[in-house]
Amino acid sequence: MSFYVYNSYGKTREEFIPIKENHVGLYTCGPTVYNYAHIGNLRTYIFEDTLKKSFEYLKYDVKHVMNITDVGHLQSDADTGEDKMELGAKRENKTVWEIAKYYEDAFFDDCQKLNIKRPTIVCKATDHIAEMIELVQVLERKGYTYIADGNVYFEIDKFPDYNKLANLSMEELEAGSRVEVDENKKNPLDFVLWFTNSKFKNQIMQWDSPWGRGFPGWHLECSAMSIKYLGEKIDIHCGGIDHIPVHHTNEIAQSEAALGHKWVNYWMHGEFLVVDGGKMSKSSGDFLTLTRIVEEGFKPIVYRYFCLQSRYRKQLMFSYDALSDAGQSLKKLKNKIALIKDAVTENETVNSKKLDAFKISFGEQISDDLNMPNAFTVLNDVLKNDELNPLEKITLAEDFDRVFSLDLLKEEVVDISGIDEKLVNELLDERNDARNRKDWAKADEIRDRLNELNIEIVDSKEGASWKLKD
Ligand code: AMP
Ligand code: ZN
């Protein structure tokens, strides 16, 4: 089955042709660990996780590499020239190393809650300073760099394809990069590969280098680490769309200049999650985290489901109302599956030939540049198909959930309006029986279980009934 992706490099839909048959080398830009990830960032990681699992579903062997930016950098989404790691350390009265460790753990905690699988290799910038220095040395040897006021710059005018990914006018590129004016640059879009003379004189994270003690520019780590772990040619490189005009444009320039050939075959970018007031910015500190939405009563998995309801290349508007609708819809889906699961009988068997047609339909949707809304339609068609027995339906739901990762077969009530009345009435009958037998322990156990489901038992002369807890 062909896998089609939208390649941001060239802006076309293309058939994915792997470098090595049945293998995918995937690099995704990871978090800068100076604060919690916001739910916008997490949307991008959910998209990348879904991409990886879609390839795995179609029997590709995926090697996924992700970096952790744990060294401060001067350039990013809302660049004001601050060193973000130092900023985090000051804010929390901790060392930069403590900040990095804390927020890296918090990030993987969020990922786990969202069923995002850990990449094959997670690599930290601070563990790869030698590789970054080596890359700058290659660029220096090949004549792509210059030194000004102690810093090593990449000279973009030496790299004619500089604008190929973004395909913007120079003015737009400049506006996108939002860099502070740096008098040392030959071209305002030149970028620093190695700082020895930053405006942050007391940088704690500094290393010796051929150009003096200092630290790397932000873009360098992704080139150095991806080449180390995935080789000189990569199948797919991902990130959020904000990375197109600066970070990825610079990554391409320095990697291809150093390697002397094309570096990445397919660039895939996830659109933004937006909130009412516009963009969510990690650096401004004004953002929604997964913990926050859990505090509002939503299960993390509801957020994953919410993201999967729209296509990754479309902007997604976040609101609690929309999240609540997603919660209702997920609950209905899970209840439907739970009822089918209950209906499975002992002597049912699975006709795997019959299932294949549905697996192919599902595969066609996920390989259509991740058409997840249509993939859910395939699931719904399966659940209501009269020619499939309950066991076959459950088998398919479980199979599709390898990509959805929504714990579709786990019976859990997503929220109070998701009460399975049949189950509640059965439990109530069981409790009545226990009380009639004077088995108080059992009766209490059932009451506690109902309590967990947000159900309150009301005992009266007419017998026991139940209501939702206030
Ligand atoms: P950062 O930790 O800021 O480097 O961002 C991590 C990832 O989240 C990057 O791939 C960004 O492109 C992406 N990203 C940042 N803001 C958003 C947003 N509002 N919606 C979706 N992805 C985002
Ligand atoms: Zn990167």
PDB file of C-alpha atoms in Angstrom, residues 237-450:
ATOM      1  CA  HIS A 237      11.716  15.348   9.531  1.00  0.00           C
ATOM      2  CA  CYS A 238       8.817  16.872  11.484  1.00  0.00           C
ATOM      3  CA  GLY A 239       7.910  19.798  13.662  1.00  0.00           C
ATOM      4  CA  GLY A 240       5.339  22.517  14.068  1.00  0.00           C
ATOM      5  CA  ILE A 241       4.808  25.019  11.219  1.00  0.00           C
ATOM      6  CA  ASP A 242       6.506  27.795  13.183  1.00  0.00           C
ATOM      7  CA  HIS A 243       9.775  25.975  12.544  1.00  0.00           C
ATOM      8  CA  ILE A 244       9.617  26.390   8.755  1.00  0.00           C
ATOM      9  CA  PRO A 245      11.034  29.902   8.243  1.00  0.00           C
ATOM     10  CA  VAL A 246      13.883  29.836  10.761  1.00  0.00           C
ATOM     11  CA  HIS A 247      14.764  26.641  12.559  1.00  0.00           C
ATOM     12  CA  HIS A 248      14.250  24.156   9.744  1.00  0.00           C
ATOM     13  CA  THR A 249      15.480  26.542   7.069  1.00  0.00           C
ATOM     14  CA  ASN A 250      18.705  26.929   9.039  1.00  0.00           C
ATOM     15  CA  GLU A 251      18.927  23.219   9.796  1.00  0.00           C
ATOM     16  CA  ILE A 252      18.755  22.480   6.051  1.00  0.00           C
ATOM     17  CA  ALA A 253      21.354  25.120   5.203  1.00  0.00           C
ATOM     18  CA  GLN A 254      23.964  23.915   7.673  1.00  0.00           C
ATOM     19  CA  SER A 255      23.323  20.182   7.129  1.00  0.00           C
ATOM     20  CA  GLU A 256      23.352  20.281   3.333  1.00  0.00           C
ATOM     21  CA  ALA A 257      26.310  22.650   3.268  1.00  0.00           C
ATOM     22  CA  ALA A 258      28.255  20.240   5.489  1.00  0.00           C
ATOM     23  CA  LEU A 259      27.125  17.022   3.808  1.00  0.00           C
ATOM     24  CA  GLY A 260      27.226  18.319   0.237  1.00  0.00           C
ATOM     25  CA  HIS A 261      23.922  16.672  -0.710  1.00  0.00           C
ATOM     26  CA  LYS A 262      20.185  16.625  -0.045  1.00  0.00           C
ATOM     27  CA  TRP A 263      19.555  15.771   3.587  1.00  0.00           C
ATOM     28  CA  VAL A 264      15.841  15.137   4.253  1.00  0.00           C
ATOM     29  CA  ASN A 265      13.403  13.635   1.738  1.00  0.00           C
ATOM     30  CA  TYR A 266      10.098  14.648   3.332  1.00  0.00           C
ATOM     31  CA  TRP A 267       9.361  17.563   5.636  1.00  0.00           C
ATOM     32  CA  MET A 268       6.078  17.336   7.520  1.00  0.00           C
ATOM     33  CA  HIS A 269       4.725  20.171   9.634  1.00  0.00           C
ATOM     34  CA  GLY A 270       1.817  20.216  12.043  1.00  0.00           C
ATOM     35  CA  GLU A 271      -0.456  23.261  12.076  1.00  0.00           C
ATOM     36  CA  PHE A 272      -1.027  25.175  15.273  1.00  0.00           C
ATOM     37  CA  LEU A 273      -3.493  24.687  18.039  1.00  0.00           C
ATOM     38  CA  VAL A 274      -4.981  28.086  18.717  1.00  0.00           C
ATOM     39  CA  VAL A 275      -6.998  29.435  21.590  1.00  0.00           C
ATOM     40  CA  ASP A 276      -9.523  32.221  21.477  1.00  0.00           C
ATOM     41  CA  GLY A 277      -7.016  35.019  21.873  1.00  0.00           C
ATOM     42  CA  GLY A 278      -4.718  33.611  19.163  1.00  0.00           C
ATOM     43  CA  LYS A 279      -1.372  31.903  19.580  1.00  0.00           C
ATOM     44  CA  MET A 280      -0.234  30.154  22.720  1.00  0.00           C
ATOM     45  CA  SER A 281       3.312  31.042  23.589  1.00  0.00           C
ATOM     46  CA  LYS A 282       5.528  29.017  25.859  1.00  0.00           C
ATOM     47  CA  SER A 283       7.947  31.864  26.358  1.00  0.00           C
ATOM     48  CA  SER A 284       5.261  34.300  27.520  1.00  0.00           C
ATOM     49  CA  GLY A 285       4.205  31.806  30.214  1.00  0.00           C
ATOM     50  CA  ASP A 286       0.577  32.311  29.225  1.00  0.00           C
ATOM     51  CA  PHE A 287      -0.538  28.863  28.138  1.00  0.00           C
ATOM     52  CA  LEU A 288      -2.623  25.808  28.921  1.00  0.00           C
ATOM     53  CA  THR A 289      -0.956  22.631  30.113  1.00  0.00           C
ATOM     54  CA  LEU A 290      -2.248  19.075  30.187  1.00  0.00           C
ATOM     55  CA  THR A 291      -2.296  19.242  33.988  1.00  0.00           C
ATOM     56  CA  ARG A 292      -4.569  22.269  33.800  1.00  0.00           C
ATOM     57  CA  ILE A 293      -7.127  20.566  31.590  1.00  0.00           C
ATOM     58  CA  VAL A 294      -7.031  17.487  33.826  1.00  0.00           C
ATOM     59  CA  GLU A 295      -7.798  19.783  36.761  1.00  0.00           C
ATOM     60  CA  GLU A 296     -10.805  20.946  34.767  1.00  0.00           C
ATOM     61  CA  GLY A 297     -12.052  17.356  34.831  1.00  0.00           C
ATOM     62  CA  PHE A 298     -10.872  16.001  31.472  1.00  0.00           C
ATOM     63  CA  LYS A 299      -8.983  12.773  30.987  1.00  0.00           C
ATOM     64  CA  PRO A 300      -5.747  13.275  29.008  1.00  0.00           C
ATOM     65  CA  ILE A 301      -6.958  10.755  26.454  1.00  0.00           C
ATOM     66  CA  VAL A 302      -9.908  13.038  25.654  1.00  0.00           C
ATOM     67  CA  TYR A 303      -7.361  15.623  24.512  1.00  0.00           C
ATOM     68  CA  ARG A 304      -5.711  13.050  22.252  1.00  0.00           C
ATOM     69  CA  TYR A 305      -9.114  12.160  20.796  1.00  0.00           C
ATOM     70  CA  PHE A 306      -9.888  15.866  20.320  1.00  0.00           C
ATOM     71  CA  CYS A 307      -6.672  16.292  18.304  1.00  0.00           C
ATOM     72  CA  LEU A 308      -7.348  13.221  16.188  1.00  0.00           C
ATOM     73  CA  GLN A 309     -10.725  14.550  15.121  1.00  0.00           C
ATOM     74  CA  SER A 310      -9.131  17.044  12.772  1.00  0.00           C
ATOM     75  CA  ARG A 311      -6.347  16.779  10.236  1.00  0.00           C
ATOM     76  CA  TYR A 312      -2.871  17.764  11.308  1.00  0.00           C
ATOM     77  CA  ARG A 313      -2.461  20.343   8.534  1.00  0.00           C
ATOM     78  CA  LYS A 314      -5.475  22.332   9.680  1.00  0.00           C
ATOM     79  CA  GLN A 315      -5.422  24.853  12.458  1.00  0.00           C
ATOM     80  CA  LEU A 316      -7.330  23.557  15.459  1.00  0.00           C
ATOM     81  CA  MET A 317      -9.259  25.881  17.717  1.00  0.00           C
ATOM     82  CA  PHE A 318      -9.213  24.861  21.357  1.00  0.00           C
ATOM     83  CA  SER A 319     -12.078  25.552  23.758  1.00  0.00           C
ATOM     84  CA  TYR A 320     -13.377  23.692  26.773  1.00  0.00           C
ATOM     85  CA  ASP A 321     -16.730  23.334  24.999  1.00  0.00           C
ATOM     86  CA  ALA A 322     -15.072  21.642  22.050  1.00  0.00           C
ATOM     87  CA  LEU A 323     -13.092  19.416  24.431  1.00  0.00           C
ATOM     88  CA  SER A 324     -16.270  18.522  26.248  1.00  0.00           C
ATOM     89  CA  ASP A 325     -17.935  17.553  22.958  1.00  0.00           C
ATOM     90  CA  ALA A 326     -14.933  15.368  22.188  1.00  0.00           C
ATOM     91  CA  GLY A 327     -15.304  13.760  25.638  1.00  0.00           C
ATOM     92  CA  GLN A 328     -18.961  12.944  24.950  1.00  0.00           C
ATOM     93  CA  SER A 329     -18.162  11.484  21.590  1.00  0.00           C
ATOM     94  CA  LEU A 330     -15.297   9.353  22.934  1.00  0.00           C
ATOM     95  CA  LYS A 331     -17.499   8.120  25.750  1.00  0.00           C
ATOM     96  CA  LYS A 332     -20.189   7.041  23.294  1.00  0.00           C
ATOM     97  CA  LEU A 333     -17.615   5.238  21.210  1.00  0.00           C
ATOM     98  CA  LYS A 334     -16.169   3.454  24.240  1.00  0.00           C
ATOM     99  CA  ASN A 335     -19.595   2.505  25.545  1.00  0.00           C
ATOM    100  CA  LYS A 336     -20.522   1.103  22.169  1.00  0.00           C
ATOM    101  CA  ILE A 337     -17.363  -0.985  22.163  1.00  0.00           C
ATOM    102  CA  ALA A 338     -17.954  -2.109  25.770  1.00  0.00           C
ATOM    103  CA  LEU A 339     -21.443  -3.324  24.894  1.00  0.00           C
ATOM    104  CA  ILE A 340     -20.128  -5.250  21.913  1.00  0.00           C
ATOM    105  CA  LYS A 341     -17.425  -6.735  24.118  1.00  0.00           C
ATOM    106  CA  ASP A 342     -20.101  -7.890  26.586  1.00  0.00           C
ATOM    107  CA  ALA A 343     -21.942  -9.579  23.741  1.00  0.00           C
ATOM    108  CA  VAL A 344     -18.975 -11.758  22.733  1.00  0.00           C
ATOM    109  CA  THR A 345     -19.833 -15.415  23.270  1.00  0.00           C
ATOM    110  CA  GLU A 346     -17.468 -18.259  24.045  1.00  0.00           C
ATOM    111  CA  ASN A 347     -17.734 -20.151  20.787  1.00  0.00           C
ATOM    112  CA  GLU A 348     -17.298 -17.157  18.485  1.00  0.00           C
ATOM    113  CA  THR A 349     -14.380 -17.254  16.072  1.00  0.00           C
ATOM    114  CA  VAL A 350     -12.653 -14.694  13.900  1.00  0.00           C
ATOM    115  CA  ASN A 351     -12.591 -14.986  10.149  1.00  0.00           C
ATOM    116  CA  SER A 352      -9.335 -13.176   9.455  1.00  0.00           C
ATOM    117  CA  LYS A 353     -10.010 -12.991   5.686  1.00  0.00           C
ATOM    118  CA  LYS A 354     -13.154 -10.991   6.430  1.00  0.00           C
ATOM    119  CA  LEU A 355     -11.177  -8.633   8.652  1.00  0.00           C
ATOM    120  CA  ASP A 356      -8.537  -7.969   6.017  1.00  0.00           C
ATOM    121  CA  ALA A 357     -10.859  -5.823   3.893  1.00  0.00           C
ATOM    122  CA  PHE A 358     -11.483  -3.509   6.866  1.00  0.00           C
ATOM    123  CA  LYS A 359      -7.808  -3.391   7.761  1.00  0.00           C
ATOM    124  CA  ILE A 360      -7.049  -2.347   4.195  1.00  0.00           C
ATOM    125  CA  SER A 361      -9.699   0.420   4.328  1.00  0.00           C
ATOM    126  CA  PHE A 362      -8.233   1.638   7.598  1.00  0.00           C
ATOM    127  CA  GLY A 363      -4.703   1.500   6.163  1.00  0.00           C
ATOM    128  CA  GLU A 364      -5.818   3.507   3.136  1.00  0.00           C
ATOM    129  CA  GLN A 365      -7.073   6.312   5.350  1.00  0.00           C
ATOM    130  CA  ILE A 366      -4.077   6.565   7.641  1.00  0.00           C
ATOM    131  CA  SER A 367      -1.709   6.403   4.682  1.00  0.00           C
ATOM    132  CA  ASP A 368      -3.605   9.246   3.004  1.00  0.00           C
ATOM    133  CA  ASP A 369      -1.465  11.848   4.762  1.00  0.00           C
ATOM    134  CA  LEU A 370      -3.006  10.718   8.070  1.00  0.00           C
ATOM    135  CA  ASN A 371      -6.693  11.073   7.338  1.00  0.00           C
ATOM    136  CA  MET A 372      -7.710  10.340  10.900  1.00  0.00           C
ATOM    137  CA  PRO A 373     -11.335  11.566  10.642  1.00  0.00           C
ATOM    138  CA  ASN A 374     -11.882   9.000   7.862  1.00  0.00           C
ATOM    139  CA  ALA A 375     -10.071   6.349   9.898  1.00  0.00           C
ATOM    140  CA  PHE A 376     -12.691   6.867  12.641  1.00  0.00           C
ATOM    141  CA  THR A 377     -15.412   6.441  10.000  1.00  0.00           C
ATOM    142  CA  VAL A 378     -13.930   3.041   9.143  1.00  0.00           C
ATOM    143  CA  LEU A 379     -14.081   2.115  12.844  1.00  0.00           C
ATOM    144  CA  ASN A 380     -17.699   3.239  13.119  1.00  0.00           C
ATOM    145  CA  ASP A 381     -18.605   1.271   9.997  1.00  0.00           C
ATOM    146  CA  VAL A 382     -17.060  -1.811  11.572  1.00  0.00           C
ATOM    147  CA  LEU A 383     -18.997  -1.382  14.812  1.00  0.00           C
ATOM    148  CA  LYS A 384     -22.338  -1.252  13.027  1.00  0.00           C
ATOM    149  CA  ASN A 385     -21.619  -3.876  10.390  1.00  0.00           C
ATOM    150  CA  ASP A 386     -24.137  -6.753  10.610  1.00  0.00           C
ATOM    151  CA  GLU A 387     -21.855  -9.185   8.853  1.00  0.00           C
ATOM    152  CA  LEU A 388     -19.231  -9.073  11.575  1.00  0.00           C
ATOM    153  CA  ASN A 389     -19.705 -10.918  14.849  1.00  0.00           C
ATOM    154  CA  PRO A 390     -18.902  -9.138  18.148  1.00  0.00           C
ATOM    155  CA  LEU A 391     -15.509 -10.813  18.463  1.00  0.00           C
ATOM    156  CA  GLU A 392     -14.528  -9.697  14.966  1.00  0.00           C
ATOM    157  CA  LYS A 393     -15.609  -6.134  15.722  1.00  0.00           C
ATOM    158  CA  ILE A 394     -13.608  -6.089  18.939  1.00  0.00           C
ATOM    159  CA  THR A 395     -10.587  -7.572  17.195  1.00  0.00           C
ATOM    160  CA  LEU A 396     -10.685  -4.778  14.614  1.00  0.00           C
ATOM    161  CA  ALA A 397     -11.222  -2.034  17.208  1.00  0.00           C
ATOM    162  CA  GLU A 398      -8.186  -3.317  19.091  1.00  0.00           C
ATOM    163  CA  ASP A 399      -6.187  -3.442  15.875  1.00  0.00           C
ATOM    164  CA  PHE A 400      -7.065   0.148  14.891  1.00  0.00           C
ATOM    165  CA  ASP A 401      -6.294   1.308  18.409  1.00  0.00           C
ATOM    166  CA  ARG A 402      -2.626   0.541  17.747  1.00  0.00           C
ATOM    167  CA  VAL A 403      -2.752   3.824  15.823  1.00  0.00           C
ATOM    168  CA  PHE A 404      -5.467   5.746  17.691  1.00  0.00           C
ATOM    169  CA  SER A 405      -3.989   4.846  21.117  1.00  0.00           C
ATOM    170  CA  LEU A 406      -7.189   5.742  22.940  1.00  0.00           C
ATOM    171  CA  ASP A 407      -7.471   2.640  25.167  1.00  0.00           C
ATOM    172  CA  LEU A 408     -10.655   1.857  23.277  1.00  0.00           C
ATOM    173  CA  LEU A 409     -11.090  -1.502  24.954  1.00  0.00           C
ATOM    174  CA  LYS A 410     -10.502  -0.310  28.474  1.00  0.00           C
ATOM    175  CA  GLU A 411     -13.791   0.027  30.230  1.00  0.00           C
ATOM    176  CA  GLU A 412     -13.745   3.297  32.011  1.00  0.00           C
ATOM    177  CA  VAL A 413     -16.389   5.897  32.371  1.00  0.00           C
ATOM    178  CA  VAL A 414     -15.036   9.022  30.733  1.00  0.00           C
ATOM    179  CA  ASP A 415     -17.334  11.352  32.618  1.00  0.00           C
ATOM    180  CA  ILE A 416     -20.635  11.249  34.465  1.00  0.00           C
ATOM    181  CA  SER A 417     -22.885  11.449  31.487  1.00  0.00           C
ATOM    182  CA  GLY A 418     -21.242   8.292  30.207  1.00  0.00           C
ATOM    183  CA  ILE A 419     -23.006   6.052  32.725  1.00  0.00           C
ATOM    184  CA  ASP A 420     -23.741   2.599  31.446  1.00  0.00           C
ATOM    185  CA  GLU A 421     -27.231   2.137  32.906  1.00  0.00           C
ATOM    186  CA  LYS A 422     -27.266  -1.581  32.251  1.00  0.00           C
ATOM    187  CA  LEU A 423     -24.118  -2.031  34.324  1.00  0.00           C
ATOM    188  CA  VAL A 424     -25.428   0.174  37.131  1.00  0.00           C
ATOM    189  CA  ASN A 425     -28.729  -1.722  37.353  1.00  0.00           C
ATOM    190  CA  GLU A 426     -26.905  -5.035  37.445  1.00  0.00           C
ATOM    191  CA  LEU A 427     -24.693  -3.792  40.266  1.00  0.00           C
ATOM    192  CA  LEU A 428     -27.702  -2.530  42.146  1.00  0.00           C
ATOM    193  CA  ASP A 429     -29.434  -5.909  41.825  1.00  0.00           C
ATOM    194  CA  GLU A 430     -26.292  -7.610  43.057  1.00  0.00           C
ATOM    195  CA  ARG A 431     -26.206  -5.267  46.053  1.00  0.00           C
ATOM    196  CA  ASN A 432     -29.852  -6.013  46.852  1.00  0.00           C
ATOM    197  CA  ASP A 433     -29.101  -9.733  46.753  1.00  0.00           C
ATOM    198  CA  ALA A 434     -26.127  -9.209  49.063  1.00  0.00           C
ATOM    199  CA  ARG A 435     -28.244  -7.228  51.518  1.00  0.00           C
ATOM    200  CA  ASN A 436     -30.927  -9.905  51.481  1.00  0.00           C
ATOM    201  CA  ARG A 437     -28.198 -12.427  52.339  1.00  0.00           C
ATOM    202  CA  LYS A 438     -26.990 -10.010  55.038  1.00  0.00           C
ATOM    203  CA  ASP A 439     -23.612  -9.957  53.290  1.00  0.00           C
ATOM    204  CA  TRP A 440     -22.919  -6.376  54.365  1.00  0.00           C
ATOM    205  CA  ALA A 441     -19.298  -6.424  53.241  1.00  0.00           C
ATOM    206  CA  LYS A 442     -20.289  -7.289  49.690  1.00  0.00           C
ATOM    207  CA  ALA A 443     -23.088  -4.705  49.722  1.00  0.00           C
ATOM    208  CA  ASP A 444     -20.638  -2.016  50.846  1.00  0.00           C
ATOM    209  CA  GLU A 445     -18.108  -3.051  48.232  1.00  0.00           C
ATOM    210  CA  ILE A 446     -20.719  -2.611  45.506  1.00  0.00           C
ATOM    211  CA  ARG A 447     -21.772   0.742  46.895  1.00  0.00           C
ATOM    212  CA  ASP A 448     -18.140   1.881  46.773  1.00  0.00           C
ATOM    213  CA  ARG A 449     -17.790   0.695  43.192  1.00  0.00           C
ATOM    214  CA  LEU A 450     -20.914   2.643  42.233  1.00  0.00           C
TER     215      LEU A 450
END
